[in-house]
Amino acid sequence: MEHRILGPGPYRATRLWNETVELFRAKMPLRKHRCRFKSYEHCFTAAEAVDWLHELLRCNQNFGPEVTRKQTIQLLKKFLKNHVIEDIKGKWGQEDFEDNRHLYRFPPSSPLKPYPKKLPYQKDVIKFPEWNEPPPGTSQENIPVRPVVMNSEMWYKRHSIAIGEVPACRLVHRRQLTEGNYVHLILRNFRDIKILGLDSLEEVLDIKLVNSKFIIHNVYSVSKQGVVILDDKSKELPHWVLSAMKCLANWPNSCDLKQPMYLGFEKDVFKTIADYYGHLKEPLLTFHLFDAFVSVLGLLQKEKVAVEAFQICCLLLPPENRRKLQLLMRMMARICLNKEMPPLCDGFGTRTLMVQTFSHCILCSKDEVDLDELLAARLVTFLMDNYQEILKVPLALQTSIEERVAHLRRVQIKYPGADMDITLSAPSFCRQISPEEFEYQRSYGSQEPLAALLEEVITDAKLSSKEKKKKLKQFQKSYPEVYQERFPTPESEALLFPEKPKPKPQLLMWALKKPFQPFQRTRSFRM
């Protein structure tokens, strides 16, 4: 029963649902069953489905061995409600699934979950205020400038250097940073966007719902222990819940409920905490961040990378949610490590009980066609093991943002004639291009300047024909494609250097005379 590991990326929960459905339909054993003196072909009992699917999920690295039989039954209830399976009489939707001998079968076709269709995101480039950019309603010409003139003695006293007179200057203030600037500053410093399988966070969450005030509060308004401090005390945990959590987290030395201890007291305290978190209107990781956290789950094999990615996503939470999550995870981890804690449930171990009780209030999806119970259990298990690292502020991110904000708020001394900020340039932005556009630019982007260089050599009147032919031959050897495009045929190349007519040979005077006659031996006069 193989199931490939799904890495990070958008719509990971939908992909997991569809692949689990397809694998269940393809691999689930079907056989003949009898019920009430009737035989049914190609079906299975509810207990057989639970056994087979439970083993599949436990062996699947996307979910892990922590999957329980109860979670498997919950998933099969979703399958029945969404017509992935039906009972032997064709009923589905309203029927309840139980772990028994009731017969079920697959319909002719099980519906897969469609991928959400999102409108193309319009990437508006956030423009940062420039040094020369005045506040709204003002202009640089109307700003009063007071000339500052200092002699060398005064300047030496202040700066220990003598540079003579200082020309007139003025102070230029940058515009106040907006929330959009803060959000962009933070998101552009997220180094793990690419490792999430994403080009940008817009693929897994709505950037419009990201509140920069939440991020700033989560970074700076924290206690010495790193727990968020809330300004609005009405959003705090109720006192009785906080006292109950402290009681179990520090058991048995810190029980300040001022009630007599009795057998099973710790179970009642735990039930009080579970009831409060179980009735939250929204999970602590919020609905709109569901896809972002599910995408991070694809990185659990790379623990360090996954921790950094979770740090980033947890900074996007509302401060009250982050605080509740911090206190809850600390309590859960301490209970699991406390060997003196009595069993809180007879049917489960302490760690399994923590995961099963609080996973739904930590991560949950609005859509019922999701594997949120299994994904939440996987995430909570990882959080319990790494909560101290995940729920602390990334120091590198904080330092980077502080340096950038300090630069944007800096006041510049403006001298006449200095129109550009040379030392601190404005931030540049990159736009992702498609592979087709990249190949086009790679193929043709460099050919245009080479073609222009070739034309410059051709039209250069200062070069002699000999030098021009030499340069063209070198160009043809180095860039044959560009040269071939300019001169596709030998005739087109020959037009550049037309042959000059050869002069006719001049008639020589001696050619008109009688040609030289060789000496002929005459008859000897000797007798």
Short mmCIF file of C-alpha atoms in Angstrom, two decimals:
data_model
loop_
_atom_site.label_atom_id
_atom_site.label_comp_id
_atom_site.label_asym_id
_atom_site.label_seq_id
_atom_site.Cartn_x
_atom_site.Cartn_y
_atom_site.Cartn_z
CA MET A 1 0.00 0.00 0.00
CA GLU A 2 2.26 2.76 -1.27
CA HIS A 3 1.38 6.40 -1.06
CA ARG A 4 3.77 9.02 -2.35
CA ILE A 5 4.81 11.84 -0.07
CA LEU A 6 3.20 15.13 -1.02
CA GLY A 7 5.56 18.04 -0.62
CA PRO A 8 4.61 21.61 0.23
CA GLY A 9 2.64 23.78 -2.13
CA PRO A 10 -0.80 25.25 -2.71
CA TYR A 11 -3.93 23.09 -2.29
CA ARG A 12 -1.99 20.40 -0.41
CA ALA A 13 -5.07 19.42 1.64
CA THR A 14 -7.12 18.99 -1.55
CA ARG A 15 -4.40 16.89 -3.16
CA LEU A 16 -4.18 14.67 -0.09
CA TRP A 17 -7.96 14.15 -0.06
CA ASN A 18 -8.11 13.23 -3.76
CA GLU A 19 -5.16 10.86 -3.63
CA THR A 20 -6.48 9.13 -0.50
CA VAL A 21 -9.86 8.64 -2.19
CA GLU A 22 -8.26 7.27 -5.34
CA LEU A 23 -6.01 4.93 -3.39
CA PHE A 24 -8.91 3.71 -1.23
CA ARG A 25 -11.01 2.89 -4.31
CA ALA A 26 -8.12 1.19 -6.10
CA LYS A 27 -6.69 -0.91 -3.25
CA MET A 28 -9.54 -1.70 -0.85
CA PRO A 29 -10.23 -5.48 -1.06
CA LEU A 30 -13.74 -6.31 -2.29
CA ARG A 31 -15.44 -9.67 -2.02
CA LYS A 32 -18.80 -11.42 -1.86
CA HIS A 33 -20.88 -11.01 1.34
CA ARG A 34 -24.20 -12.41 2.53
CA CYS A 35 -26.73 -10.35 4.45
CA ARG A 36 -30.26 -11.49 5.36
CA PHE A 37 -30.21 -14.48 3.01
CA LYS A 38 -28.96 -12.32 0.12
CA SER A 39 -25.58 -12.28 -1.56
CA TYR A 40 -23.83 -9.04 -2.58
CA GLU A 41 -20.85 -8.89 -4.90
CA HIS A 42 -17.93 -6.43 -4.75
CA CYS A 43 -18.57 -4.97 -1.28
CA PHE A 44 -16.97 -4.74 2.15
CA THR A 45 -18.04 -4.41 5.76
CA ALA A 46 -17.56 -1.27 7.80
CA ALA A 47 -15.10 -3.05 10.10
CA GLU A 48 -13.04 -4.23 7.11
CA ALA A 49 -12.89 -0.68 5.75
CA VAL A 50 -11.78 0.66 9.14
CA ASP A 51 -9.07 -1.99 9.48
CA TRP A 52 -7.68 -1.50 5.98
CA LEU A 53 -7.84 2.31 5.89
CA HIS A 54 -6.40 2.60 9.41
CA GLU A 55 -3.36 0.57 8.43
CA LEU A 56 -2.98 2.60 5.22
CA LEU A 57 -3.00 5.92 7.07
CA ARG A 58 -0.60 4.74 9.79
CA CYS A 59 1.94 3.60 7.18
CA ASN A 60 1.55 6.83 5.23
CA GLN A 61 4.27 9.38 5.98
CA ASN A 62 1.87 12.20 5.18
CA PHE A 63 -0.10 11.30 8.34
CA GLY A 64 2.16 9.16 10.53
CA PRO A 65 1.71 6.28 12.97
CA GLU A 66 -0.22 8.48 15.44
CA VAL A 67 -3.46 8.04 13.45
CA THR A 68 -6.07 6.35 15.67
CA ARG A 69 -8.94 4.07 14.80
CA LYS A 70 -11.35 6.79 15.92
CA GLN A 71 -9.88 9.23 13.40
CA THR A 72 -10.21 6.59 10.69
CA ILE A 73 -13.91 6.20 11.50
CA GLN A 74 -14.35 9.98 11.30
CA LEU A 75 -12.76 9.96 7.86
CA LEU A 76 -15.03 7.16 6.66
CA LYS A 77 -18.02 9.17 7.90
CA LYS A 78 -16.86 11.97 5.61
CA PHE A 79 -16.48 9.49 2.78
CA LEU A 80 -20.05 8.34 3.27
CA LYS A 81 -21.41 11.87 3.54
CA ASN A 82 -19.65 12.96 0.32
CA HIS A 83 -20.59 9.80 -1.64
CA VAL A 84 -17.11 8.35 -1.80
CA ILE A 85 -18.80 5.18 -0.51
CA GLU A 86 -22.44 4.13 -0.15
CA ASP A 87 -24.25 1.37 1.68
CA ILE A 88 -25.31 -1.77 -0.11
CA LYS A 89 -28.73 -0.26 -0.87
CA GLY A 90 -27.25 2.86 -2.43
CA LYS A 91 -27.89 5.18 0.51
CA TRP A 92 -25.39 7.87 1.43
CA GLY A 93 -25.22 11.42 2.78
CA GLN A 94 -27.53 11.17 5.80
CA GLU A 95 -26.47 7.70 6.94
CA ASP A 96 -24.08 7.42 9.89
CA PHE A 97 -21.01 5.21 9.66
CA GLU A 98 -20.21 2.87 12.54
CA ASP A 99 -17.55 0.25 13.13
CA ASN A 100 -19.74 -2.83 12.57
CA ARG A 101 -20.67 -5.48 10.01
CA HIS A 102 -22.82 -3.22 7.86
CA LEU A 103 -22.10 -3.62 4.14
CA TYR A 104 -20.80 -0.83 1.92
CA ARG A 105 -19.64 -0.50 -1.65
CA PHE A 106 -18.13 2.02 -4.01
CA PRO A 107 -20.41 4.00 -6.32
CA PRO A 108 -19.63 3.90 -10.07
CA SER A 109 -17.56 7.05 -9.65
CA SER A 110 -16.43 8.76 -6.45
CA PRO A 111 -16.41 12.54 -6.69
CA LEU A 112 -13.03 14.17 -6.20
CA LYS A 113 -12.65 17.52 -4.54
CA PRO A 114 -12.25 20.30 -7.15
CA TYR A 115 -9.34 22.67 -6.84
CA PRO A 116 -10.40 26.18 -5.85
CA LYS A 117 -10.41 28.68 -8.66
CA LYS A 118 -8.83 31.91 -7.55
CA LEU A 119 -8.75 35.09 -9.54
CA PRO A 120 -5.27 35.98 -10.77
CA TYR A 121 -3.57 37.96 -8.08
CA GLN A 122 -2.65 41.50 -9.08
CA LYS A 123 0.78 42.05 -7.67
CA ASP A 124 0.83 45.71 -6.82
CA VAL A 125 4.38 46.80 -6.21
CA ILE A 126 4.53 48.77 -3.00
CA LYS A 127 6.37 52.00 -3.60
CA PHE A 128 8.55 53.12 -0.75
CA PRO A 129 8.87 56.88 -0.14
CA GLU A 130 11.98 58.36 -1.70
CA TRP A 131 14.27 60.92 -0.12
CA ASN A 132 13.00 63.61 -2.45
CA GLU A 133 9.33 62.72 -2.07
CA PRO A 134 7.49 65.36 0.02
CA PRO A 135 4.51 64.62 2.27
CA PRO A 136 1.08 65.05 0.70
CA GLY A 137 0.06 68.66 0.21
CA THR A 138 3.60 70.03 0.23
CA SER A 139 6.30 70.64 -2.31
CA GLN A 140 10.05 70.81 -2.04
CA GLU A 141 10.12 74.35 -3.43
CA ASN A 142 7.98 75.71 -0.59
CA ILE A 143 10.02 74.09 2.19
CA PRO A 144 11.93 76.85 3.98
CA VAL A 145 15.65 76.13 3.93
CA ARG A 146 17.88 77.81 6.44
CA PRO A 147 21.47 77.99 5.24
CA VAL A 148 24.02 76.67 7.70
CA VAL A 149 27.48 78.20 7.51
CA MET A 150 30.26 77.08 9.84
CA ASN A 151 33.89 77.97 9.94
CA SER A 152 36.59 75.39 10.33
CA GLU A 153 37.07 76.09 14.05
CA MET A 154 33.43 75.45 14.90
CA TRP A 155 33.34 72.30 12.77
CA TYR A 156 36.57 71.05 14.36
CA LYS A 157 35.11 71.47 17.82
CA ARG A 158 32.11 69.37 16.89
CA HIS A 159 33.60 66.71 14.68
CA SER A 160 37.38 66.92 15.24
CA ILE A 161 37.98 67.66 11.57
CA ALA A 162 38.45 70.93 9.72
CA ILE A 163 36.90 70.98 6.31
CA GLY A 164 36.18 74.65 5.86
CA GLU A 165 32.81 76.13 5.08
CA VAL A 166 29.80 73.91 4.73
CA PRO A 167 27.40 74.74 1.90
CA ALA A 168 23.72 75.38 2.48
CA CYS A 169 21.75 72.20 3.21
CA ARG A 170 18.30 71.11 4.29
CA LEU A 171 16.76 68.15 6.07
CA VAL A 172 14.54 65.87 4.04
CA HIS A 173 12.14 63.61 5.96
CA ARG A 174 10.69 60.42 4.57
CA ARG A 175 7.00 59.81 4.54
CA GLN A 176 5.44 57.88 7.42
CA LEU A 177 5.40 54.11 6.82
CA THR A 178 1.96 52.62 6.26
CA GLU A 179 0.64 49.18 7.21
CA GLY A 180 1.19 48.03 3.66
CA ASN A 181 4.86 48.95 3.92
CA TYR A 182 5.21 46.97 7.14
CA VAL A 183 3.50 43.92 5.69
CA HIS A 184 5.71 44.07 2.61
CA LEU A 185 8.84 44.51 4.73
CA ILE A 186 8.00 41.43 6.74
CA LEU A 187 6.90 39.26 3.83
CA ARG A 188 9.93 40.14 1.72
CA ASN A 189 12.17 38.97 4.58
CA PHE A 190 10.52 35.55 4.73
CA ARG A 191 13.33 33.42 3.42
CA ASP A 192 11.34 30.18 3.33
CA ILE A 193 8.74 31.06 0.71
CA LYS A 194 10.50 29.10 -2.05
CA ILE A 195 11.12 26.06 0.15
CA LEU A 196 7.37 25.92 0.76
CA GLY A 197 6.94 25.21 -2.93
CA LEU A 198 5.43 28.65 -3.40
CA ASP A 199 6.31 31.66 -5.49
CA SER A 200 4.59 33.88 -2.95
CA LEU A 201 2.38 33.61 0.11
CA GLU A 202 -0.59 34.74 -1.98
CA GLU A 203 -0.94 31.12 -3.14
CA VAL A 204 -1.93 29.86 0.33
CA LEU A 205 -3.46 32.89 2.04
CA ASP A 206 -5.13 36.20 1.31
CA ILE A 207 -2.56 38.93 1.90
CA LYS A 208 -5.39 41.40 2.52
CA LEU A 209 -6.19 39.48 5.71
CA VAL A 210 -2.62 39.80 7.00
CA ASN A 211 -2.62 42.46 9.72
CA SER A 212 0.72 44.19 10.21
CA LYS A 213 -0.28 45.26 13.73
CA PHE A 214 -0.58 41.60 14.70
CA ILE A 215 2.93 40.88 13.47
CA ILE A 216 4.48 43.89 15.19
CA HIS A 217 2.65 43.02 18.42
CA ASN A 218 3.77 39.38 18.27
CA VAL A 219 7.38 40.46 17.78
CA TYR A 220 7.73 43.23 20.37
CA SER A 221 4.98 42.83 23.01
CA VAL A 222 6.26 39.70 24.71
CA SER A 223 7.25 38.74 28.24
CA LYS A 224 10.65 37.45 29.37
CA GLN A 225 9.40 33.94 28.70
CA GLY A 226 8.46 34.93 25.13
CA VAL A 227 4.68 34.82 25.72
CA VAL A 228 2.60 37.53 24.05
CA ILE A 229 1.29 40.28 26.33
CA LEU A 230 -2.18 41.52 25.40
CA ASP A 231 -3.17 45.19 25.61
CA ASP A 232 -6.87 44.34 25.62
CA LYS A 233 -7.39 42.33 28.81
CA SER A 234 -10.90 41.34 27.73
CA LYS A 235 -9.31 38.94 25.23
CA GLU A 236 -7.35 37.16 27.94
CA LEU A 237 -8.06 33.60 28.98
CA PRO A 238 -10.66 33.43 31.76
CA HIS A 239 -9.08 33.35 35.19
CA TRP A 240 -10.49 29.93 36.03
CA VAL A 241 -9.11 28.43 32.79
CA LEU A 242 -5.68 29.97 33.37
CA SER A 243 -5.63 28.67 36.95
CA ALA A 244 -6.60 25.18 35.79
CA MET A 245 -3.83 25.19 33.17
CA LYS A 246 -1.25 26.29 35.75
CA CYS A 247 -2.44 23.54 38.07
CA LEU A 248 -1.82 20.77 35.55
CA ALA A 249 1.33 22.32 34.07
CA ASN A 250 3.00 22.43 37.48
CA TRP A 251 1.38 19.35 39.01
CA PRO A 252 1.48 18.58 41.92
CA ASN A 253 3.22 21.73 43.29
CA SER A 254 1.01 24.55 41.99
CA CYS A 255 -2.68 23.91 42.43
CA ASP A 256 -4.24 27.23 43.42
CA LEU A 257 -7.89 26.33 42.83
CA LYS A 258 -8.46 26.33 46.60
CA GLN A 259 -10.62 23.22 46.40
CA PRO A 260 -10.17 19.95 48.28
CA MET A 261 -8.25 17.25 46.44
CA TYR A 262 -10.18 14.05 45.68
CA LEU A 263 -9.76 10.98 43.55
CA GLY A 264 -10.00 11.98 39.90
CA PHE A 265 -9.54 15.69 40.66
CA GLU A 266 -6.93 16.07 37.90
CA LYS A 267 -9.33 14.53 35.36
CA ASP A 268 -12.00 17.11 36.15
CA VAL A 269 -9.49 19.94 35.85
CA PHE A 270 -8.38 18.60 32.47
CA LYS A 271 -12.00 18.30 31.31
CA THR A 272 -12.58 21.95 32.27
CA ILE A 273 -9.70 23.05 30.05
CA ALA A 274 -10.76 20.78 27.18
CA ASP A 275 -14.34 22.09 27.29
CA TYR A 276 -13.19 25.71 27.05
CA TYR A 277 -10.89 25.13 24.07
CA GLY A 278 -13.40 22.82 22.43
CA HIS A 279 -16.03 25.58 22.26
CA LEU A 280 -13.88 28.18 20.51
CA LYS A 281 -15.62 29.73 17.50
CA GLU A 282 -12.48 29.48 15.38
CA PRO A 283 -9.36 27.31 15.66
CA LEU A 284 -6.29 28.97 17.14
CA LEU A 285 -4.48 28.85 13.78
CA THR A 286 -7.53 30.49 12.14
CA PHE A 287 -9.42 29.33 9.06
CA HIS A 288 -7.67 31.55 6.52
CA LEU A 289 -4.22 30.26 7.54
CA PHE A 290 -5.25 26.61 7.17
CA ASP A 291 -3.64 26.16 3.74
CA ALA A 292 -0.41 27.84 4.87
CA PHE A 293 0.05 25.49 7.85
CA VAL A 294 -0.94 22.42 5.80
CA SER A 295 1.66 23.39 3.22
CA VAL A 296 4.32 23.53 5.96
CA LEU A 297 3.40 19.97 6.95
CA GLY A 298 5.03 18.85 3.72
CA LEU A 299 8.40 19.86 5.20
CA LEU A 300 8.37 17.76 8.35
CA GLN A 301 11.11 15.50 7.02
CA LYS A 302 13.39 18.56 7.13
CA GLU A 303 12.91 19.45 10.77
CA LYS A 304 15.00 22.64 10.84
CA VAL A 305 13.35 24.05 7.74
CA ALA A 306 9.89 23.14 9.03
CA VAL A 307 10.56 24.90 12.36
CA GLU A 308 11.57 28.11 10.56
CA ALA A 309 8.51 27.95 8.33
CA PHE A 310 6.20 27.43 11.32
CA GLN A 311 7.83 30.42 13.05
CA ILE A 312 6.90 32.60 10.11
CA CYS A 313 3.30 31.40 9.89
CA CYS A 314 2.72 31.73 13.65
CA LEU A 315 3.72 35.40 13.50
CA LEU A 316 0.67 36.03 11.31
CA LEU A 317 -1.73 34.94 14.06
CA PRO A 318 -3.81 37.43 16.06
CA PRO A 319 -1.99 38.14 19.36
CA GLU A 320 -4.75 36.60 21.50
CA ASN A 321 -4.61 33.39 19.43
CA ARG A 322 -0.83 33.24 19.65
CA ARG A 323 -0.95 33.71 23.43
CA LYS A 324 -3.57 30.97 23.89
CA LEU A 325 -1.54 28.65 21.68
CA GLN A 326 1.67 29.35 23.63
CA LEU A 327 0.06 28.64 27.00
CA LEU A 328 -1.73 25.53 25.71
CA MET A 329 1.35 23.99 24.09
CA ARG A 330 3.45 24.66 27.19
CA MET A 331 0.84 22.93 29.37
CA MET A 332 0.56 19.94 27.01
CA ALA A 333 4.32 19.46 26.82
CA ARG A 334 4.75 19.65 30.60
CA ILE A 335 1.93 17.19 31.25
CA CYS A 336 3.49 14.68 28.83
CA LEU A 337 6.90 14.99 30.50
CA ASN A 338 5.56 14.85 34.09
CA LYS A 339 6.05 11.33 35.40
CA GLU A 340 4.10 12.16 38.57
CA MET A 341 0.93 13.05 36.64
CA PRO A 342 -1.78 10.40 37.18
CA PRO A 343 -3.44 8.97 34.05
CA LEU A 344 -5.98 11.46 32.73
CA CYS A 345 -7.81 8.84 30.66
CA ASP A 346 -8.08 5.10 31.01
CA GLY A 347 -8.28 4.36 27.29
CA PHE A 348 -5.41 6.51 25.95
CA GLY A 349 -1.86 7.35 26.85
CA THR A 350 -1.14 10.91 27.99
CA ARG A 351 0.49 12.01 24.73
CA THR A 352 -2.23 10.50 22.54
CA LEU A 353 -4.88 12.09 24.77
CA MET A 354 -3.30 15.54 24.37
CA VAL A 355 -3.21 15.23 20.58
CA GLN A 356 -6.75 13.87 20.24
CA THR A 357 -8.26 16.41 22.65
CA PHE A 358 -6.76 19.65 21.37
CA SER A 359 -5.90 19.01 17.69
CA HIS A 360 -9.34 20.13 16.45
CA CYS A 361 -9.21 23.44 18.34
CA ILE A 362 -5.72 24.17 16.99
CA LEU A 363 -6.15 23.37 13.27
CA CYS A 364 -9.43 22.94 11.47
CA SER A 365 -10.86 23.57 8.01
CA LYS A 366 -14.13 25.21 7.08
CA ASP A 367 -14.60 22.65 4.34
CA GLU A 368 -15.89 19.24 5.42
CA VAL A 369 -14.21 17.60 2.43
CA ASP A 370 -10.80 17.70 4.08
CA LEU A 371 -8.48 15.48 6.06
CA ASP A 372 -8.22 18.14 8.75
CA GLU A 373 -8.43 15.70 11.70
CA LEU A 374 -5.44 13.72 10.43
CA LEU A 375 -3.46 16.81 9.43
CA ALA A 376 -4.19 18.52 12.73
CA ALA A 377 -2.96 15.50 14.70
CA ARG A 378 0.23 15.50 12.64
CA LEU A 379 0.79 19.21 13.22
CA VAL A 380 0.05 19.13 16.98
CA THR A 381 2.46 16.24 17.45
CA PHE A 382 5.23 18.28 15.80
CA LEU A 383 4.29 21.39 17.79
CA MET A 384 4.53 19.53 21.09
CA ASP A 385 8.07 18.42 20.28
CA ASN A 386 9.29 21.83 19.03
CA TYR A 387 6.97 24.42 20.57
CA GLN A 388 9.77 26.38 22.28
CA GLU A 389 11.55 27.03 18.98
CA ILE A 390 8.41 27.52 16.89
CA LEU A 391 6.68 30.01 19.18
CA LYS A 392 9.64 32.30 19.71
CA VAL A 393 10.42 35.31 17.54
CA PRO A 394 13.03 34.58 14.80
CA LEU A 395 15.97 36.79 15.73
CA ALA A 396 17.29 37.09 12.17
CA LEU A 397 13.90 38.24 10.89
CA GLN A 398 13.49 40.76 13.70
CA THR A 399 16.96 42.22 13.13
CA SER A 400 16.46 42.49 9.37
CA ILE A 401 13.12 44.29 9.74
CA GLU A 402 14.47 46.71 12.38
CA GLU A 403 17.41 47.67 10.19
CA ARG A 404 15.19 48.26 7.18
CA VAL A 405 12.62 50.28 9.11
CA ALA A 406 15.39 52.41 10.67
CA HIS A 407 16.74 53.15 7.20
CA LEU A 408 13.34 54.14 5.83
CA ARG A 409 12.72 56.48 8.76
CA ARG A 410 16.14 58.08 8.60
CA VAL A 411 16.44 61.82 7.93
CA GLN A 412 18.83 62.80 5.16
CA ILE A 413 20.92 65.97 4.93
CA LYS A 414 20.28 67.27 1.42
CA TYR A 415 22.95 69.37 -0.34
CA PRO A 416 22.34 71.36 -3.51
CA GLY A 417 23.07 69.32 -6.59
CA ALA A 418 22.80 65.99 -4.78
CA ASP A 419 19.64 64.65 -6.36
CA MET A 420 20.24 60.98 -5.77
CA ASP A 421 20.77 58.86 -2.74
CA ILE A 422 24.01 57.17 -3.66
CA THR A 423 24.93 55.44 -0.42
CA LEU A 424 21.48 53.97 0.32
CA SER A 425 19.65 53.07 -2.83
CA ALA A 426 15.94 52.44 -2.97
CA PRO A 427 14.83 48.83 -2.80
CA SER A 428 14.48 46.99 -6.06
CA PHE A 429 11.80 44.47 -6.88
CA CYS A 430 11.92 41.38 -9.07
CA ARG A 431 9.09 40.03 -11.17
CA GLN A 432 8.86 36.34 -11.84
CA ILE A 433 8.62 35.38 -15.49
CA SER A 434 7.38 32.22 -17.16
CA PRO A 435 9.80 29.56 -18.48
CA GLU A 436 8.80 30.47 -22.03
CA GLU A 437 9.61 34.13 -21.45
CA PHE A 438 12.92 33.16 -19.85
CA GLU A 439 13.91 31.04 -22.85
CA TYR A 440 12.93 33.86 -25.20
CA GLN A 441 15.02 36.39 -23.27
CA ARG A 442 17.92 33.98 -23.08
CA SER A 443 17.81 33.34 -26.82
CA TYR A 444 16.99 36.80 -28.13
CA GLY A 445 17.82 39.18 -25.33
CA SER A 446 21.57 38.99 -25.96
CA GLN A 447 21.25 38.93 -29.77
CA GLU A 448 19.80 42.41 -30.05
CA PRO A 449 22.90 44.24 -28.72
CA LEU A 450 25.12 41.93 -30.81
CA ALA A 451 23.10 42.77 -33.92
CA ALA A 452 23.47 46.46 -33.10
CA LEU A 453 27.24 45.99 -32.72
CA LEU A 454 27.38 44.28 -36.11
CA GLU A 455 25.51 47.15 -37.74
CA GLU A 456 27.90 49.60 -36.14
CA VAL A 457 30.85 47.80 -37.69
CA ILE A 458 29.11 47.69 -41.08
CA THR A 459 28.24 51.40 -41.14
CA ASP A 460 31.55 52.65 -39.73
CA ALA A 461 32.95 54.85 -42.47
CA LYS A 462 36.29 55.30 -40.69
CA LEU A 463 37.25 51.66 -41.20
CA SER A 464 38.97 50.65 -44.36
CA SER A 465 37.63 47.73 -46.35
CA LYS A 466 40.48 45.55 -45.18
CA GLU A 467 39.91 46.33 -41.49
CA LYS A 468 36.14 45.97 -41.88
CA LYS A 469 36.52 42.54 -43.52
CA LYS A 470 38.85 41.47 -40.72
CA LYS A 471 36.41 42.55 -37.99
CA LEU A 472 33.47 40.94 -39.76
CA LYS A 473 35.37 37.68 -40.07
CA GLN A 474 36.09 37.75 -36.32
CA PHE A 475 32.45 38.49 -35.57
CA GLN A 476 31.30 35.65 -37.83
CA LYS A 477 33.60 33.23 -36.00
CA SER A 478 32.39 34.34 -32.54
CA TYR A 479 28.66 34.80 -33.22
CA PRO A 480 27.73 32.76 -36.30
CA GLU A 481 23.97 32.85 -35.60
CA VAL A 482 23.80 36.65 -35.46
CA TYR A 483 26.02 36.92 -38.54
CA GLN A 484 23.93 34.39 -40.44
CA GLU A 485 20.75 36.31 -39.65
CA ARG A 486 22.31 39.55 -41.02
CA PHE A 487 23.86 37.91 -44.07
CA PRO A 488 21.67 34.89 -44.93
CA THR A 489 23.25 34.36 -48.38
CA PRO A 490 26.69 34.95 -49.86
CA GLU A 491 25.09 37.42 -52.26
CA SER A 492 23.92 39.65 -49.40
CA GLU A 493 27.43 39.61 -47.98
CA ALA A 494 28.91 40.43 -51.36
CA LEU A 495 26.73 43.54 -51.66
CA LEU A 496 28.65 45.05 -48.76
CA PHE A 497 31.91 44.93 -50.69
CA PRO A 498 31.13 45.40 -54.42
CA GLU A 499 33.94 44.41 -56.77
CA LYS A 500 35.70 47.33 -58.45
CA PRO A 501 36.07 47.09 -62.27
CA LYS A 502 39.58 46.07 -63.30
CA PRO A 503 41.40 48.68 -65.46
CA LYS A 504 42.25 47.64 -69.04
CA PRO A 505 45.98 47.14 -69.69
CA GLN A 506 47.61 50.04 -71.54
CA LEU A 507 49.03 49.46 -74.98
CA LEU A 508 52.80 49.79 -74.95
CA MET A 509 54.69 51.44 -77.79
CA TRP A 510 56.99 48.53 -78.24
CA ALA A 511 54.04 46.26 -78.79
CA LEU A 512 53.24 48.13 -81.99
CA LYS A 513 56.70 47.57 -83.43
CA LYS A 514 57.75 44.47 -85.27
CA PRO A 515 58.41 41.75 -82.81
CA PHE A 516 62.01 40.78 -82.16
CA GLN A 517 63.29 38.35 -84.65
CA PRO A 518 65.75 35.80 -83.50
CA PHE A 519 69.20 35.84 -85.10
CA GLN A 520 69.27 33.65 -88.12
CA ARG A 521 72.49 32.06 -89.06
CA THR A 522 73.46 33.09 -92.51
CA ARG A 523 75.44 31.21 -94.96
CA SER A 524 79.08 31.38 -94.30
CA PHE A 525 81.18 33.30 -96.70
CA ARG A 526 83.97 30.93 -96.20
CA MET A 527 84.51 28.66 -98.97
#
